[in-house]
Every structure is written in C-alpha cells, then in structure tokens.
Amino acid sequence: MSSYFYQDKPLFGLDIGFSSLKVMQISDQGKHQVVSGYGVATFDPKALKDGVIVDPEAIAKVAYELFSKNLVGDITTHRVALAVPAARTFTRTITLPKLSPKDLAEAIRLETEQYVPTPINELYLDYNIVNTTEKDLEILAVAVPKKIVDSYLQLAA
C-alpha cells in the first residue's frame, strides 16, 4: 500500500502556509505513481495568526476558487490530509522503561509537561513507539496546540 492512501482509499494533501494553499494528489498508474492534480493559491496572511486560522471564510473562498478554476489535472477524492505548521508543533524523542499502556500514556504526559511551554490541557498529544529494547522504549511524542488543530477542523467542516 502506498503512503498516499489510507485504508486503500486515495487522499490528497492540503498544505496551508503563511499566505498560500497548496494541494496535490498522487495516483497509481500501473507500477508508477503520478501527480494527478495539483494547485497553488494565495490568500491574505491576516487569515492566520500564530498558526491559527482566524478567518476560515477567506481561506475557504480561496480554496473554492483553486478547486473550481485553477487546478492542474484533477483532485478525484474528498479525503484530505491536512498539514499543520511544523513550527507550531512540539516534537521530542523520549526514552522510557517498558511500562503498561496506561502507565506509558501518563509518563509521556508528564514528560511533555516538562518540555512544552503550553499547559498540557491546551494541547493534543500523540505518540508512537519507534524502537524497543529489552529494557526501554524509544518514543516519538508530538504535541500541537488545540486551538491550531481545531481551527483546521473548522475549515475542513
């Protein structure tokens, strides 16, 4: 299964930059992958503030114009992967002893509270175990302010 499919269903990528939207879909053609559709459009940078979409209507209008008139090729799915601004995320690799899933989640939460300058209740926190030894777990933890993620979800709704 290719990385641009989720559960065998195609999706397109949507990147919201400081003042631009970028979209792209990759499709299988036999043994090869090809770009089936892409596009770029600009919007007023005042629609974002510190990574939060503060004017979703302005961005939605630009997105509508992009999809209806300015794509090269075709975006053939409604399934989207949204990219949040990496500069606004907190990412860290943590090494912890092997723990039960419940204890592991709490240990990651406590570790995150130590290195992230935002209160933990204002963050979405996720993690993935990237390596396991006999004694330890190496974990990639990512935290993103809820207000950023929620603003993206509001735009996508």
GROMACS .gro file of C-alpha atoms in nm:
model
  157
    1MET     CA    1   0.000   0.000   0.000
    2SER     CA    2   0.137   0.341  -0.094
    3SER     CA    3   0.181   0.615   0.166
    4TYR     CA    4  -0.069   0.846  -0.004
    5PHE     CA    5  -0.352   0.602   0.054
    6TYR     CA    6  -0.531   0.547   0.380
    7GLN     CA    7  -0.707   0.214   0.414
    8ASP     CA    8  -0.675   0.167   0.035
    9LYS     CA    9  -0.864   0.490  -0.036
   10PRO     CA   10  -0.692   0.780  -0.210
   11LEU     CA   11  -0.649   1.116  -0.047
   12PHE     CA   12  -0.500   1.448  -0.138
   13GLY     CA   13  -0.269   1.670   0.061
   14LEU     CA   14  -0.359   2.024   0.162
   15ASP     CA   15  -0.086   2.249   0.298
   16ILE     CA   16  -0.190   2.583   0.442
   17GLY     CA   17   0.116   2.807   0.451
   18PHE     CA   18   0.159   3.161   0.582
   19SER     CA   19  -0.019   3.304   0.278
   20SER     CA   20  -0.079   3.018   0.037
   21LEU     CA   21  -0.269   2.695  -0.015
   22LYS     CA   22  -0.103   2.403  -0.189
   23VAL     CA   23  -0.286   2.087  -0.294
   24MET     CA   24  -0.167   1.766  -0.457
   25GLN     CA   25  -0.296   1.419  -0.528
   26ILE     CA   26  -0.081   1.129  -0.641
   27SER     CA   27  -0.239   0.832  -0.816
   28ASP     CA   28  -0.119   0.487  -0.916
   29GLN     CA   29  -0.071   0.417  -1.285
   30GLY     CA   30   0.039   0.059  -1.305
   31LYS     CA   31   0.370   0.027  -1.124
   32HIS     CA   32   0.426   0.403  -1.121
   33GLN     CA   33   0.284   0.688  -0.924
   34VAL     CA   34   0.196   1.014  -1.095
   35VAL     CA   35   0.071   1.351  -0.985
   36SER     CA   36  -0.292   1.352  -1.092
   37GLY     CA   37  -0.373   1.701  -0.970
   38TYR     CA   38  -0.210   1.997  -0.803
   39GLY     CA   39  -0.251   2.367  -0.749
   40VAL     CA   40  -0.140   2.672  -0.554
   41ALA     CA   41  -0.334   2.980  -0.448
   42THR     CA   42  -0.256   3.276  -0.226
   43PHE     CA   43  -0.462   3.437   0.048
   44ASP     CA   44  -0.429   3.735   0.279
   45PRO     CA   45  -0.180   3.640   0.553
   46LYS     CA   46  -0.411   3.810   0.806
   47ALA     CA   47  -0.632   3.500   0.780
   48LEU     CA   48  -0.377   3.327   1.008
   49LYS     CA   49  -0.241   3.434   1.343
   50ASP     CA   50   0.028   3.231   1.516
   51GLY     CA   51  -0.070   2.923   1.316
   52VAL     CA   52  -0.440   2.955   1.400
   53ILE     CA   53  -0.686   3.009   1.115
   54VAL     CA   54  -0.870   3.321   1.231
   55ASP     CA   55  -1.060   3.384   0.907
   56PRO     CA   56  -1.173   3.043   0.777
   57GLU     CA   57  -1.416   3.204   0.532
   58ALA     CA   58  -1.132   3.382   0.350
   59ILE     CA   59  -0.931   3.062   0.318
   60ALA     CA   60  -1.239   2.861   0.217
   61LYS     CA   61  -1.313   3.113  -0.059
   62VAL     CA   62  -0.959   3.085  -0.195
   63ALA     CA   63  -0.978   2.705  -0.172
   64TYR     CA   64  -1.306   2.703  -0.362
   65GLU     CA   65  -1.155   2.915  -0.639
   66LEU     CA   66  -0.849   2.691  -0.650
   67PHE     CA   67  -1.051   2.370  -0.678
   68SER     CA   68  -1.308   2.505  -0.922
   69LYS     CA   69  -1.085   2.703  -1.159
   70ASN     CA   70  -0.713   2.673  -1.100
   71LEU     CA   71  -0.616   2.308  -1.063
   72VAL     CA   72  -0.376   2.141  -1.299
   73GLY     CA   73  -0.520   1.794  -1.350
   74ASP     CA   74  -0.783   1.659  -1.114
   75ILE     CA   75  -0.832   1.600  -0.745
   76THR     CA   76  -1.061   1.297  -0.751
   77THR     CA   77  -1.132   1.243  -0.381
   78HIS     CA   78  -1.283   1.432  -0.090
   79ARG     CA   79  -1.045   1.265   0.157
   80VAL     CA   80  -0.777   1.507   0.270
   81ALA     CA   81  -0.461   1.502   0.477
   82LEU     CA   82  -0.410   1.845   0.632
   83ALA     CA   83  -0.062   1.961   0.724
   84VAL     CA   84  -0.035   2.166   1.042
   85PRO     CA   85   0.252   2.415   1.066
   86ALA     CA   86   0.558   2.227   1.192
   87ALA     CA   87   0.693   2.547   1.351
   88ARG     CA   88   0.390   2.542   1.585
   89THR     CA   89   0.430   2.179   1.697
   90PHE     CA   90   0.640   2.033   1.975
   91THR     CA   91   0.823   1.713   1.886
   92ARG     CA   92   1.055   1.515   2.106
   93THR     CA   93   1.205   1.168   2.130
   94ILE     CA   94   1.169   1.022   2.478
   95THR     CA   95   1.328   0.708   2.622
   96LEU     CA   96   1.125   0.539   2.893
   97PRO     CA   97   1.137   0.200   3.060
   98LYS     CA   98   0.886  -0.057   2.939
   99LEU     CA   99   0.553   0.024   3.102
  100SER     CA  100   0.191  -0.083   3.077
  101PRO     CA  101  -0.006   0.115   2.815
  102LYS     CA  102  -0.186   0.315   3.085
  103ASP     CA  103   0.138   0.397   3.271
  104LEU     CA  104   0.314   0.476   2.944
  105ALA     CA  105   0.049   0.733   2.846
  106GLU     CA  106   0.078   0.902   3.186
  107ALA     CA  107   0.462   0.901   3.172
  108ILE     CA  108   0.455   1.062   2.827
  109ARG     CA  109   0.208   1.321   2.952
  110LEU     CA  110   0.438   1.405   3.248
  111GLU     CA  111   0.743   1.426   3.021
  112THR     CA  112   0.555   1.653   2.782
  113GLU     CA  113   0.460   1.888   3.064
  114GLN     CA  114   0.832   1.933   3.135
  115TYR     CA  115   0.942   2.038   2.787
  116VAL     CA  116   0.639   2.212   2.634
  117PRO     CA  117   0.575   2.573   2.741
  118THR     CA  118   0.199   2.536   2.694
  119PRO     CA  119  -0.035   2.388   2.955
  120ILE     CA  120  -0.099   2.021   2.875
  121ASN     CA  121  -0.478   2.070   2.877
  122GLU     CA  122  -0.437   2.312   2.581
  123LEU     CA  123  -0.257   2.050   2.368
  124TYR     CA  124  -0.340   1.748   2.159
  125LEU     CA  125  -0.074   1.491   2.239
  126ASP     CA  126   0.009   1.179   2.044
  127TYR     CA  127   0.300   0.937   2.043
  128ASN     CA  128   0.441   0.641   1.860
  129ILE     CA  129   0.689   0.381   1.980
  130VAL     CA  130   0.976   0.395   1.732
  131ASN     CA  131   1.217   0.145   1.890
  132THR     CA  132   1.207  -0.120   2.161
  133THR     CA  133   1.496  -0.276   2.351
  134GLU     CA  134   1.486  -0.534   2.630
  135LYS     CA  135   1.451  -0.259   2.891
  136ASP     CA  136   1.341   0.061   2.717
  137LEU     CA  137   1.103   0.216   2.471
  138GLU     CA  138   1.205   0.497   2.239
  139ILE     CA  139   0.901   0.712   2.178
  140LEU     CA  140   0.832   0.998   1.939
  141ALA     CA  141   0.592   1.237   2.112
  142VAL     CA  142   0.417   1.522   1.930
  143ALA     CA  143   0.207   1.795   2.087
  144VAL     CA  144   0.007   2.059   1.899
  145PRO     CA  145  -0.199   2.342   2.048
  146LYS     CA  146  -0.568   2.254   2.035
  147LYS     CA  147  -0.657   2.598   1.901
  148ILE     CA  148  -0.449   2.531   1.587
  149VAL     CA  149  -0.592   2.185   1.520
  150ASP     CA  150  -0.946   2.298   1.599
  151SER     CA  151  -0.916   2.590   1.355
  152TYR     CA  152  -0.809   2.347   1.080
  153LEU     CA  153  -1.100   2.118   1.162
  154GLN     CA  154  -1.339   2.414   1.148
  155LEU     CA  155  -1.210   2.498   0.799
  156ALA     CA  156  -1.246   2.136   0.686
  157ALA     CA  157  -1.602   2.101   0.820
   0.00000   0.00000   0.00000
